[in-house]
mmCIF file of C-alpha atoms in Angstrom:
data_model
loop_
_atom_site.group_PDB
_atom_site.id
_atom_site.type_symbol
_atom_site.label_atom_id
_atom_site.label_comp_id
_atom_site.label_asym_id
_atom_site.label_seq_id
_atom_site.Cartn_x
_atom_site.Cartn_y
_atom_site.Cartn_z
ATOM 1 C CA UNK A 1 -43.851 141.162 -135.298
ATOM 2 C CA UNK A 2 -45.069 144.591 -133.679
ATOM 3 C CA UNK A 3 -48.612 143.686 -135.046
ATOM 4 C CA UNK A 4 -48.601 140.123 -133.609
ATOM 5 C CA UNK A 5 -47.387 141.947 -130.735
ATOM 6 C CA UNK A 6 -49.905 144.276 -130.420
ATOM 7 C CA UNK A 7 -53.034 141.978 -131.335
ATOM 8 C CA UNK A 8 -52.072 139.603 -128.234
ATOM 9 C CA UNK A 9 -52.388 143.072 -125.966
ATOM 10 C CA UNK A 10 -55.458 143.318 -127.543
ATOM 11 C CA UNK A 11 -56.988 140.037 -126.585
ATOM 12 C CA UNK A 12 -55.586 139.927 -123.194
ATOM 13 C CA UNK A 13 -56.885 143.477 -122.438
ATOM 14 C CA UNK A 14 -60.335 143.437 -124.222
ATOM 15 C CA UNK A 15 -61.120 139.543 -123.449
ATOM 16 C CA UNK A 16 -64.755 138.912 -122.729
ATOM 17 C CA UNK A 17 -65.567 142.412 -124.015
ATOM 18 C CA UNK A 18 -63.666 144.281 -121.729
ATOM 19 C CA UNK A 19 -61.799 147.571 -121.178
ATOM 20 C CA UNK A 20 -57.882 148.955 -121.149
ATOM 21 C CA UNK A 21 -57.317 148.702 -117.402
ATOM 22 C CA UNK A 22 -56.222 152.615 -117.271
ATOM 23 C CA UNK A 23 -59.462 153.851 -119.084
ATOM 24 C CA UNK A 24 -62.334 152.082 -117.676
ATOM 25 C CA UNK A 25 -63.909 152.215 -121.401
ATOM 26 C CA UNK A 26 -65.685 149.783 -123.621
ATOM 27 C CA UNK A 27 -64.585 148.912 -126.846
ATOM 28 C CA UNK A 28 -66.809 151.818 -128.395
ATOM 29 C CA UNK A 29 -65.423 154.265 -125.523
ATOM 30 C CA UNK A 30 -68.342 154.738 -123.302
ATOM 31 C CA UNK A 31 -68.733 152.848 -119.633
ATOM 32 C CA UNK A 32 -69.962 149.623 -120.309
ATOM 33 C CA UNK A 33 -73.091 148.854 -118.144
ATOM 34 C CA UNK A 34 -73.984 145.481 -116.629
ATOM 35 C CA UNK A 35 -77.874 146.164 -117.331
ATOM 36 C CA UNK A 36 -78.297 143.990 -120.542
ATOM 37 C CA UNK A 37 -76.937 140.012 -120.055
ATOM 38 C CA UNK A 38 -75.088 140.368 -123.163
ATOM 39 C CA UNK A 39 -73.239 143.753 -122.367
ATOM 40 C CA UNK A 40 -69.571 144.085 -122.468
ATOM 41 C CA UNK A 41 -67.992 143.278 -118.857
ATOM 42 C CA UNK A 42 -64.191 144.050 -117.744
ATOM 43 C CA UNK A 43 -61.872 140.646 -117.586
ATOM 44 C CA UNK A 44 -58.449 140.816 -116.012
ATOM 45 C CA UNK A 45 -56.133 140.452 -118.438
ATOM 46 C CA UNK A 46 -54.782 136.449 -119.375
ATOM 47 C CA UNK A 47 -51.111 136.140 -118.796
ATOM 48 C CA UNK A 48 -51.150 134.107 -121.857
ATOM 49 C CA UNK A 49 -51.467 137.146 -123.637
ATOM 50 C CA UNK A 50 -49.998 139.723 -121.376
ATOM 51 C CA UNK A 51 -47.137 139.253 -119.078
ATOM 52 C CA UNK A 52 -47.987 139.632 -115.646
ATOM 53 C CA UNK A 53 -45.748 142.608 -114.587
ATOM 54 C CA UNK A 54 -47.020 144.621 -117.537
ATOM 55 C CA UNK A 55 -49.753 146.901 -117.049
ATOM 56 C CA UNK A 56 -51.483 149.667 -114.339
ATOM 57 C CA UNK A 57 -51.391 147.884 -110.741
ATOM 58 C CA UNK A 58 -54.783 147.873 -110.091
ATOM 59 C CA UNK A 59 -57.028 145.076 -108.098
ATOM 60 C CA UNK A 60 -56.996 142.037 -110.870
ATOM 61 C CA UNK A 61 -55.472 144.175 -113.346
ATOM 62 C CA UNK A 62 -58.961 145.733 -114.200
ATOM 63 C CA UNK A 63 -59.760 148.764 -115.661
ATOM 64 C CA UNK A 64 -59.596 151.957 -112.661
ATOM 65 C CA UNK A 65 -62.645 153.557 -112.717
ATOM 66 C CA UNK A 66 -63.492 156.754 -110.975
ATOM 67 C CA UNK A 67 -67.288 156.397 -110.453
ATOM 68 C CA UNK A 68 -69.236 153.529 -108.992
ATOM 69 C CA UNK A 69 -72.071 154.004 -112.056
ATOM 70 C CA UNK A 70 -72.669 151.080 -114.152
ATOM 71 C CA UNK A 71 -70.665 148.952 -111.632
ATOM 72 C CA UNK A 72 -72.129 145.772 -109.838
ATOM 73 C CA UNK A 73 -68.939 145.535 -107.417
ATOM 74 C CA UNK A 74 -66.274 147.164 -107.373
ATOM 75 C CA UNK A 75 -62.369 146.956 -105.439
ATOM 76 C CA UNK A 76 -61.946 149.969 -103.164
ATOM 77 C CA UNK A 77 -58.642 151.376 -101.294
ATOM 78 C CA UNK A 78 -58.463 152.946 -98.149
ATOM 79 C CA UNK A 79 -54.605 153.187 -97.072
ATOM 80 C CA UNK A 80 -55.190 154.375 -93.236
ATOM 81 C CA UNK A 81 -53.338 153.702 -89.995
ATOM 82 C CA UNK A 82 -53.512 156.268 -87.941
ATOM 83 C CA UNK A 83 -55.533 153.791 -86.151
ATOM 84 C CA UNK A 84 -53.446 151.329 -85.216
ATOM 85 C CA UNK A 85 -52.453 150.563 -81.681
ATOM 86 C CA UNK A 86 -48.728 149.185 -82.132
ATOM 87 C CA UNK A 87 -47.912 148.397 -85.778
ATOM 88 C CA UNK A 88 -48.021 150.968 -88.619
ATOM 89 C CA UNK A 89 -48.330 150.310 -92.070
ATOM 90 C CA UNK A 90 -51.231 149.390 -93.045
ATOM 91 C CA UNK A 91 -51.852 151.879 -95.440
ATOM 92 C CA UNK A 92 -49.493 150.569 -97.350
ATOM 93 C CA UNK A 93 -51.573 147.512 -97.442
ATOM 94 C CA UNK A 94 -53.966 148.100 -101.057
ATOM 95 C CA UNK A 95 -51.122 148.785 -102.727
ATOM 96 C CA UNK A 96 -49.362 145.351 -101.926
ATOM 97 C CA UNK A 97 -52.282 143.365 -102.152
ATOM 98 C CA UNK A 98 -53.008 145.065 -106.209
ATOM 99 C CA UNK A 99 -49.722 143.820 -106.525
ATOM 100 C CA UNK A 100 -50.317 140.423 -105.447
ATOM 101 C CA UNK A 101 -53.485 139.835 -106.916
ATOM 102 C CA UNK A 102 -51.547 139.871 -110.283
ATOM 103 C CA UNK A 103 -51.462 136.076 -109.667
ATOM 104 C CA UNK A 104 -55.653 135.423 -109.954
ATOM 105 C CA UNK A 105 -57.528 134.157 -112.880
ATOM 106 C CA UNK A 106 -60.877 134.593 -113.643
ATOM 107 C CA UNK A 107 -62.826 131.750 -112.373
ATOM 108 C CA UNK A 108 -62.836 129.424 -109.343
ATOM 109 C CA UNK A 109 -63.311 125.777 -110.271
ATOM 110 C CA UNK A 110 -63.420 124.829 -106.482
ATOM 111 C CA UNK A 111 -66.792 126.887 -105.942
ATOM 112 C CA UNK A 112 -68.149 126.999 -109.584
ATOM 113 C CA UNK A 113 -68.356 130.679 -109.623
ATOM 114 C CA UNK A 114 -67.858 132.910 -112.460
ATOM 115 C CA UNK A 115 -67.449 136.439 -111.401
ATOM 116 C CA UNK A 116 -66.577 138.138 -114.921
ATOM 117 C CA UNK A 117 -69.294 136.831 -116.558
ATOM 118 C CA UNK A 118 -71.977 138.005 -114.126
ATOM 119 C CA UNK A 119 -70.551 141.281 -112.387
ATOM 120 C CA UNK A 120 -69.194 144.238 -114.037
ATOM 121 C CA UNK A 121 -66.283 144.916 -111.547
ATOM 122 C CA UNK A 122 -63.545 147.240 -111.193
ATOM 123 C CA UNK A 123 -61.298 148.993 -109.091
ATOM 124 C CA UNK A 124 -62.370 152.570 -108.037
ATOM 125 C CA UNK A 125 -58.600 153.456 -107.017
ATOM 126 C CA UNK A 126 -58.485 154.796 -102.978
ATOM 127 C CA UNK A 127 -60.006 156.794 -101.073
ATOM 128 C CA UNK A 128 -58.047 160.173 -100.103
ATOM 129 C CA UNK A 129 -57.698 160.015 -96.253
ATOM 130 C CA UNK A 130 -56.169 162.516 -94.307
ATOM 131 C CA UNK A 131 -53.501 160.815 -92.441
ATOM 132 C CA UNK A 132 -53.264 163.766 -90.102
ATOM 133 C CA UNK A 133 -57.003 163.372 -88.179
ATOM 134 C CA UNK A 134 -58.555 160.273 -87.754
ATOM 135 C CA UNK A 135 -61.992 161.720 -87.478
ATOM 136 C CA UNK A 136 -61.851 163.582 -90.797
ATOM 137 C CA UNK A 137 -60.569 160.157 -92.227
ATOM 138 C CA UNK A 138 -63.575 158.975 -91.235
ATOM 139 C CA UNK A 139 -65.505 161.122 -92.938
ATOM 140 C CA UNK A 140 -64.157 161.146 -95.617
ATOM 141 C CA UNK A 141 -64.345 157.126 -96.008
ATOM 142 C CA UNK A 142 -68.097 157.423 -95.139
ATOM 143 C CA UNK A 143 -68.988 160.179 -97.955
ATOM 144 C CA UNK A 144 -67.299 158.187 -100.418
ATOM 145 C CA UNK A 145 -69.061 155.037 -99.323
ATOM 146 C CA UNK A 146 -72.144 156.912 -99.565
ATOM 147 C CA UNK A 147 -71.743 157.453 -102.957
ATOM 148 C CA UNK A 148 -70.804 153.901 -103.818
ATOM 149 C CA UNK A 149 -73.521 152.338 -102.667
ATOM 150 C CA UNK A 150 -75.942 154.510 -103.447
ATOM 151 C CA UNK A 151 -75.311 153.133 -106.859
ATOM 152 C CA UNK A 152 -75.953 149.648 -106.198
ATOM 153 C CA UNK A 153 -72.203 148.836 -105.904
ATOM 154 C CA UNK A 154 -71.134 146.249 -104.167
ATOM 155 C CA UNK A 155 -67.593 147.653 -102.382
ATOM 156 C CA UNK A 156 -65.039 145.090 -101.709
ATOM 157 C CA UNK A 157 -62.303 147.083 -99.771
ATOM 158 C CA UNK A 158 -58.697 146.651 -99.551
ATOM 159 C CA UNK A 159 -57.511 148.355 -95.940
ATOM 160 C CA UNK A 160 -56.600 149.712 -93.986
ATOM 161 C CA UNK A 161 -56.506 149.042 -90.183
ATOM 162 C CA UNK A 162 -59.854 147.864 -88.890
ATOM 163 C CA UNK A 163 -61.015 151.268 -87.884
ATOM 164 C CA UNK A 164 -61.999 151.549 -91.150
ATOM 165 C CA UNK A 165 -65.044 149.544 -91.176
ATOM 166 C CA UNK A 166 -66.601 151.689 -88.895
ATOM 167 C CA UNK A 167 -67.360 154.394 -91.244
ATOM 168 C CA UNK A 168 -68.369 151.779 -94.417
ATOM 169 C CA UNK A 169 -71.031 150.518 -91.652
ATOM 170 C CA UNK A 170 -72.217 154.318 -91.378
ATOM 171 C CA UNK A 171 -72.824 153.998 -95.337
ATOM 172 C CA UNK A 172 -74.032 150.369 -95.178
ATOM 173 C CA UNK A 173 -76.618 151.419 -92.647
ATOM 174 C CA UNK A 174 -77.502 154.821 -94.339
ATOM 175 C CA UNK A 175 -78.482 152.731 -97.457
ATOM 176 C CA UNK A 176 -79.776 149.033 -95.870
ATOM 177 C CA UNK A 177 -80.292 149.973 -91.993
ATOM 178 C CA UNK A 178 -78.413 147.931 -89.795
ATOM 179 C CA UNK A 179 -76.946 144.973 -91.154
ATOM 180 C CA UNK A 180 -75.892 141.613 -90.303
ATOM 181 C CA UNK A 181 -72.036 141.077 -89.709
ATOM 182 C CA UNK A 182 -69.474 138.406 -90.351
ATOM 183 C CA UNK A 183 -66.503 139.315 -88.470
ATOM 184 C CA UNK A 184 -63.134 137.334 -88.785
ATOM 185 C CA UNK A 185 -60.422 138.060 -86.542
ATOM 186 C CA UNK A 186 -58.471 137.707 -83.655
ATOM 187 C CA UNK A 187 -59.530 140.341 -81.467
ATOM 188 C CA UNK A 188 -63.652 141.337 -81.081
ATOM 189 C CA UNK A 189 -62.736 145.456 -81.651
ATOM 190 C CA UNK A 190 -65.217 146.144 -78.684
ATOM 191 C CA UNK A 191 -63.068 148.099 -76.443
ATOM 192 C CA UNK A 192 -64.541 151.544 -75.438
ATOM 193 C CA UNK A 193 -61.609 154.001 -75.909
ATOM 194 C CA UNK A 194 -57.937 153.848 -75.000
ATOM 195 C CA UNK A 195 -55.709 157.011 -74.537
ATOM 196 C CA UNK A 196 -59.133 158.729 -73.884
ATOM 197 C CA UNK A 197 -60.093 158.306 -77.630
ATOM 198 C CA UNK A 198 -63.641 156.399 -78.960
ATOM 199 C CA UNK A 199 -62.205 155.819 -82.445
ATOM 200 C CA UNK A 200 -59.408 153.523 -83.366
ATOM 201 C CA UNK A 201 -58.692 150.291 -84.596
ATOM 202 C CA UNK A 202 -60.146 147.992 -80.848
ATOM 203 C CA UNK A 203 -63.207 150.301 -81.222
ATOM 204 C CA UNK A 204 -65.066 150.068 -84.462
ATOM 205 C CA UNK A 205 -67.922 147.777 -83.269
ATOM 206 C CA UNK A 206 -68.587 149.616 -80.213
ATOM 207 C CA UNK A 207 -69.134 152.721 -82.220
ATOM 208 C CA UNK A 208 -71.499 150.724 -84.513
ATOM 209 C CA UNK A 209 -73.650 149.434 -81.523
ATOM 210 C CA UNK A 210 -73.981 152.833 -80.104
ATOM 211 C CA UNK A 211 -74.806 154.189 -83.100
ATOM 212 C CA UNK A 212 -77.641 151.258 -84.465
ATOM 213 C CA UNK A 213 -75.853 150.230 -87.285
ATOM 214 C CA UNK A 214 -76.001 146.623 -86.258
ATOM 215 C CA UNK A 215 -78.418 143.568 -86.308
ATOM 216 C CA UNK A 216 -76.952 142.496 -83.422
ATOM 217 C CA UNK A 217 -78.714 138.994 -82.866
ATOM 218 C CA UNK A 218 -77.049 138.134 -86.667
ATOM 219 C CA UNK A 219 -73.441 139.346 -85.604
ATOM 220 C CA UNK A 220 -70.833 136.785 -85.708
ATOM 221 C CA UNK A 221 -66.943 136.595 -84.564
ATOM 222 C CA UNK A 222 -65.390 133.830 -85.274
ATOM 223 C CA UNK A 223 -61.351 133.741 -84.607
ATOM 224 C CA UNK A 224 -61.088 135.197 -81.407
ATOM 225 C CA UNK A 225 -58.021 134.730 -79.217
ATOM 226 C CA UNK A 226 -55.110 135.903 -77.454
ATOM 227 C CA UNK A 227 -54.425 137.018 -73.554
ATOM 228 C CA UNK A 228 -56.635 139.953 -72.280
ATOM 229 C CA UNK A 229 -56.678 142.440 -69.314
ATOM 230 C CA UNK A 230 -60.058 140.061 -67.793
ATOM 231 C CA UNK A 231 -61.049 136.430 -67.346
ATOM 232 C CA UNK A 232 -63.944 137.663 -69.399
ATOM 233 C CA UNK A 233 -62.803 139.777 -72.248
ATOM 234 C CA UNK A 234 -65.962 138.436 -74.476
ATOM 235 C CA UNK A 235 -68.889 139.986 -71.781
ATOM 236 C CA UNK A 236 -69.512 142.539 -74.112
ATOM 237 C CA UNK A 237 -69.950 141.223 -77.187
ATOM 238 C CA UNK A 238 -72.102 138.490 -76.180
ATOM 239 C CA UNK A 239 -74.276 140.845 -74.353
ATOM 240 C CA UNK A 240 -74.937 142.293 -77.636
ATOM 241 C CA UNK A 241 -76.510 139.188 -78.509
ATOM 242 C CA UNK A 242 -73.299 138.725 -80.801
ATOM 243 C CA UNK A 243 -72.456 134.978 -81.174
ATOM 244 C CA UNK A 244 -68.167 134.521 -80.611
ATOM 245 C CA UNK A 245 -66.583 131.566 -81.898
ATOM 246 C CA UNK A 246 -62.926 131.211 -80.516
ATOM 247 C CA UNK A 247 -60.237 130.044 -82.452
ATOM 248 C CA UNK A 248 -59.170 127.078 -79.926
ATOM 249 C CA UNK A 249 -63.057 125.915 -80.719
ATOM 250 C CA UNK A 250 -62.196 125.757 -84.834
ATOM 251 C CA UNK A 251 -58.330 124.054 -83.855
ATOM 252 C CA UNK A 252 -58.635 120.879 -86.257
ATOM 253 C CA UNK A 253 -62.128 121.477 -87.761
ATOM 254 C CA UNK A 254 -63.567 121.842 -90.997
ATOM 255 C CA UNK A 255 -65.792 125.348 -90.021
ATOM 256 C CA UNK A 256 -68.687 123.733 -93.181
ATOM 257 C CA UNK A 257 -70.645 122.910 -90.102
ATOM 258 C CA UNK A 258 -70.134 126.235 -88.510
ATOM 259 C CA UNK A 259 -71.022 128.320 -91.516
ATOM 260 C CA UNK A 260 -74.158 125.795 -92.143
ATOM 261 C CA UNK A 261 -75.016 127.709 -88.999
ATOM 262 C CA UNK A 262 -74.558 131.019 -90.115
ATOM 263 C CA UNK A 263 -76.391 130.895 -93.065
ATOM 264 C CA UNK A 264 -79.574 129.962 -90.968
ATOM 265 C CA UNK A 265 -78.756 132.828 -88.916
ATOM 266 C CA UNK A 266 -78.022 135.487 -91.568
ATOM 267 C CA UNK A 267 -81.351 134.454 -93.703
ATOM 268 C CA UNK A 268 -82.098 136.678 -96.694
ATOM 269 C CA UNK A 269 -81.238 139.719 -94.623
ATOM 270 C CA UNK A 270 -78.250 142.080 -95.526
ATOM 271 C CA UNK A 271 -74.675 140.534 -94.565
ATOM 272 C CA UNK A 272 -71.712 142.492 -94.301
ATOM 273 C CA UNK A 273 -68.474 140.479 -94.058
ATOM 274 C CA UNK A 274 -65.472 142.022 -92.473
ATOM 275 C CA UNK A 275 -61.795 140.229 -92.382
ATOM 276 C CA UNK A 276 -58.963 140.970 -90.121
ATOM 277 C CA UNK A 277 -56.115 138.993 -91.538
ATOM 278 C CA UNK A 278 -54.791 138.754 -88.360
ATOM 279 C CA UNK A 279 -57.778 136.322 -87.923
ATOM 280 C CA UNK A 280 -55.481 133.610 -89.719
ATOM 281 C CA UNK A 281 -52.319 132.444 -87.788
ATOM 282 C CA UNK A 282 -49.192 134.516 -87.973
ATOM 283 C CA UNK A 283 -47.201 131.397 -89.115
ATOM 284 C CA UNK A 284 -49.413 132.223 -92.402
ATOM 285 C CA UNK A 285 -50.252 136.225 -92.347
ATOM 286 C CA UNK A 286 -47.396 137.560 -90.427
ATOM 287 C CA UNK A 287 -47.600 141.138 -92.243
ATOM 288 C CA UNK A 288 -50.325 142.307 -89.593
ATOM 289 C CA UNK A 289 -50.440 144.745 -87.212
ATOM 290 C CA UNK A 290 -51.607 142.655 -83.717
ATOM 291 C CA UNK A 291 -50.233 139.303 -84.577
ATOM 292 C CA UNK A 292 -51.529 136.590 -82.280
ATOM 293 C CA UNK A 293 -50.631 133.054 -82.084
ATOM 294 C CA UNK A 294 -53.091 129.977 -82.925
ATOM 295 C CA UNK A 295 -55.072 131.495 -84.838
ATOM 296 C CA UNK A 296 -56.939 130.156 -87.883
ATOM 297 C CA UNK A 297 -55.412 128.527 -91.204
ATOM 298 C CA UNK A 298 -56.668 129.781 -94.493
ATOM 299 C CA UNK A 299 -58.111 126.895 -95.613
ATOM 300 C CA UNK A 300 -60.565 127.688 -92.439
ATOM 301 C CA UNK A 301 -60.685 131.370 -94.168
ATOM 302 C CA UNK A 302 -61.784 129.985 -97.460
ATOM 303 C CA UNK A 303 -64.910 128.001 -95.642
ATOM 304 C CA UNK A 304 -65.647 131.036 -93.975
ATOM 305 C CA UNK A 305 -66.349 133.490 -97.094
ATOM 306 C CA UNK A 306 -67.491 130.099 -99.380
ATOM 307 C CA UNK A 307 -70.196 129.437 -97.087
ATOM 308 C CA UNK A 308 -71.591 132.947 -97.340
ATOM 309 C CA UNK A 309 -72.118 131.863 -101.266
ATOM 310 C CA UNK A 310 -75.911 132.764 -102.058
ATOM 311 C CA UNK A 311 -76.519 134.791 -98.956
ATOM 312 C CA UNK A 312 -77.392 138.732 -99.507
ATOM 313 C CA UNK A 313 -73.809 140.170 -98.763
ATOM 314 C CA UNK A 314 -73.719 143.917 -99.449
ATOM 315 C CA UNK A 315 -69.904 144.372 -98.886
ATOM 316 C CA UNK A 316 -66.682 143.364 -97.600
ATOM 317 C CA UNK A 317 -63.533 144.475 -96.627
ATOM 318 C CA UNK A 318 -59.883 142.901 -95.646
ATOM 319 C CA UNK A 319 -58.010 144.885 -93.159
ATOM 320 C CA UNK A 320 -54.875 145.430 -91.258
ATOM 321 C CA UNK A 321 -52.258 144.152 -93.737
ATOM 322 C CA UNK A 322 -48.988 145.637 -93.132
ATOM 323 C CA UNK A 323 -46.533 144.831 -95.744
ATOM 324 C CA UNK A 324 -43.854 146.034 -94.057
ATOM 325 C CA UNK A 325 -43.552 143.115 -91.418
ATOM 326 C CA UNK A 326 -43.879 141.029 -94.094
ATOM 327 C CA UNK A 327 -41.676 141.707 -97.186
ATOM 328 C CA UNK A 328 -41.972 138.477 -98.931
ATOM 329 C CA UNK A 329 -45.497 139.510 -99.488
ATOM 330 C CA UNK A 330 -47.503 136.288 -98.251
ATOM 331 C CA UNK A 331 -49.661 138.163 -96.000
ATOM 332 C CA UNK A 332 -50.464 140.562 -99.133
ATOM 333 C CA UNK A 333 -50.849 137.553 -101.247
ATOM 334 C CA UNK A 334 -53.780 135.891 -99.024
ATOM 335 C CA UNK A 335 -55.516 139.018 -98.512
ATOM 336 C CA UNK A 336 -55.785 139.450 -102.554
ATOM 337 C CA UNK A 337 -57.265 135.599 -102.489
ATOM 338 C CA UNK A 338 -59.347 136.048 -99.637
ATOM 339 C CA UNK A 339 -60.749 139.339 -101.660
ATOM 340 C CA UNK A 340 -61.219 136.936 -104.678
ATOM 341 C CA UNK A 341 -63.321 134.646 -102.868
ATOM 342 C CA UNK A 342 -65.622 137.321 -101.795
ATOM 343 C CA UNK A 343 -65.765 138.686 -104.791
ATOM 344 C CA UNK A 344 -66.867 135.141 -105.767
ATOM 345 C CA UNK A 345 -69.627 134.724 -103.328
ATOM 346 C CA UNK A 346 -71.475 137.717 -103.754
ATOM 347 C CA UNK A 347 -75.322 137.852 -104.911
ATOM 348 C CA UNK A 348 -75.885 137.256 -108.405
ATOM 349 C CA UNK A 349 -72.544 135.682 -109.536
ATOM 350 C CA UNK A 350 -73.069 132.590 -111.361
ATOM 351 C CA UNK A 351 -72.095 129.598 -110.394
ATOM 352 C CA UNK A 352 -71.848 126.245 -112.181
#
């Protein structure tokens, strides 16, 4: 019985030449690589072999690694927010979302796209942000982003409030110059400073302007709602040259037409795709920090990242999750699909 036992473990852990989720090993104990076509890549484990509450709670139930090498993509933490202008707890959000994402498989029949069997992927754990200074936070996220893509990694990060992204743009940049940007949410995170203070969760794409780390005429916003202090909160993003797409203009749509659009705009360039959950409706992500009503639904969500498929994305990231407001974990559990997805349309997964 104990052997039957254990050779099931051994399937579920090790299918498709993978590795024991807590190791990050091959089968012959050394990092696999992703060089050779035939090399061993990590597969989360099959809950037809392994029962989903059993093993480490990482991204997919893949192996935790603790260096980028050998990695095409790879899942990436950063629990911070200090950031946040009203609702905490956001840096509770990777953990949730690791636990959520214990419910995804392998492939996605609705795109075609096999993402095991043409990425090595993993998760690289979190980042270790000092939740004391915002500014050394952001340091720290940027050095470690460094690193990752210096690599060749593809990071697909799990926040976080949105000030977040504005360090990972510092590393983007460093590595691709300024890059294109796909930003979902509800709110444009253009506002100069509040409380006297440049960095914070409404300021990350101001700081990236100022700083060049931007190709502003392929900047997109697409969600955007809610009241506002002005008649015309949107002046400074589109004169930026950034295109905003409000959410009352994608009420009722299918957003193919929108993202047929995008892609024409983005070209071959380098993409960066950034997604504030609170982009979605609250009636669907209510665990978020600046809820606003109408927003979009997730089947709008899921056009969004599928029509980036085949365009030259060099990360992502899904921010502002707070699990505490939403303790049923729904919010947690779209933010671990919508992860999934982008993992899905990144450059070089096949798709059939």
């Amino acid at each position: 019985m104990l052997r039957r036992v254990a050779a099931r473990c051994a399937r579920a852990l090790g299918a498709g030449g993978g590795a024991h989720p807590a190791s990050g090993l091959s089968p012959r104990g050394r990092s696999a690589s992703s060089g050779s076509p035939d090399a061993p890549r990590n597969q989360p484990p099959s809950s037809e072999f392994l029962a989903r509450p059993v093993g480490v709670c990482s991204m997919m139930r893949l192996p935790v690694r603790a260096s980028p090498e050998g990695l095409d993509a790879a899942f990436v933490g950063v629990p911070l927010d200090i950031g946040t202008s009203n609702r905490p707890g956001a840096r509770f959000g990777p953990r949730r979302i690791r636990e959520e994402s214990v419910l995804l498989r392998t492939a996605n029949p609705s795109t075609g796209a096999l993402p095991f069997q043409s990425l090595m992927v993993a998760d690289l754990g979190d980042v270790n942000v000092n939740l004391y200074n915002l500014q050394d936070s952001c340091r720290l996220i940027r050095e470690a982003y460094e690193k990752i893509v210096a690599t060749g990694c593809i990071p697909l990060t799990l926040g976080g409030d949105h000030t977040i992204t504005y360090p990972i743009l510092q590393a983007m940049a460093k590595k691709h110059g300024p890059v294109g940007l796909l930003h979902v949410d509800a709110h444009t995170d253009t506002a100069d400073k509040a409380l006297g203070e440049k960095v914070y969760h409404g300021t990350p794409f101001r700081r990236c302007v100022d700083e060049g780390l931007l190709d502003c005429e392929r900047v997109v916003q697409v969600g955007i709602r809610g009241s506002a202090t002005t008649l015309d909160p949107y002046r400074y993003s589109r004169s930026q040259g950034f295109r905003v797409v409000l959410a009352e203009d994608c009420w009722m749509k299918s957003l193919v037409p929108l993202m047929a659009d995008v892609r024409r705009q983005m070209g071959g360039k380098p993409l960066y795709i950034s997604f504030d959950i609170d982009g979605l409706d609250p009636a669907y992500a209510p665990g978020t920090g600046t809820p606003e009503i109408a927003g979009l639904t997730p089947s709008q969500g899921l056009e969004i990242i599928r029509g980036c498929q085949g365009l030259n994305v060099v990360g992502c990231d899904l921010v502002e999750v707070s699990p505490p407001y939403d303790p049923f974990g729904n919010t947690a559990l779209l933010a671990a699909n919508l992860l999934f997805e982008m993992l899905c349309a990144l450059p070089k997964v096949t798709v059939v």
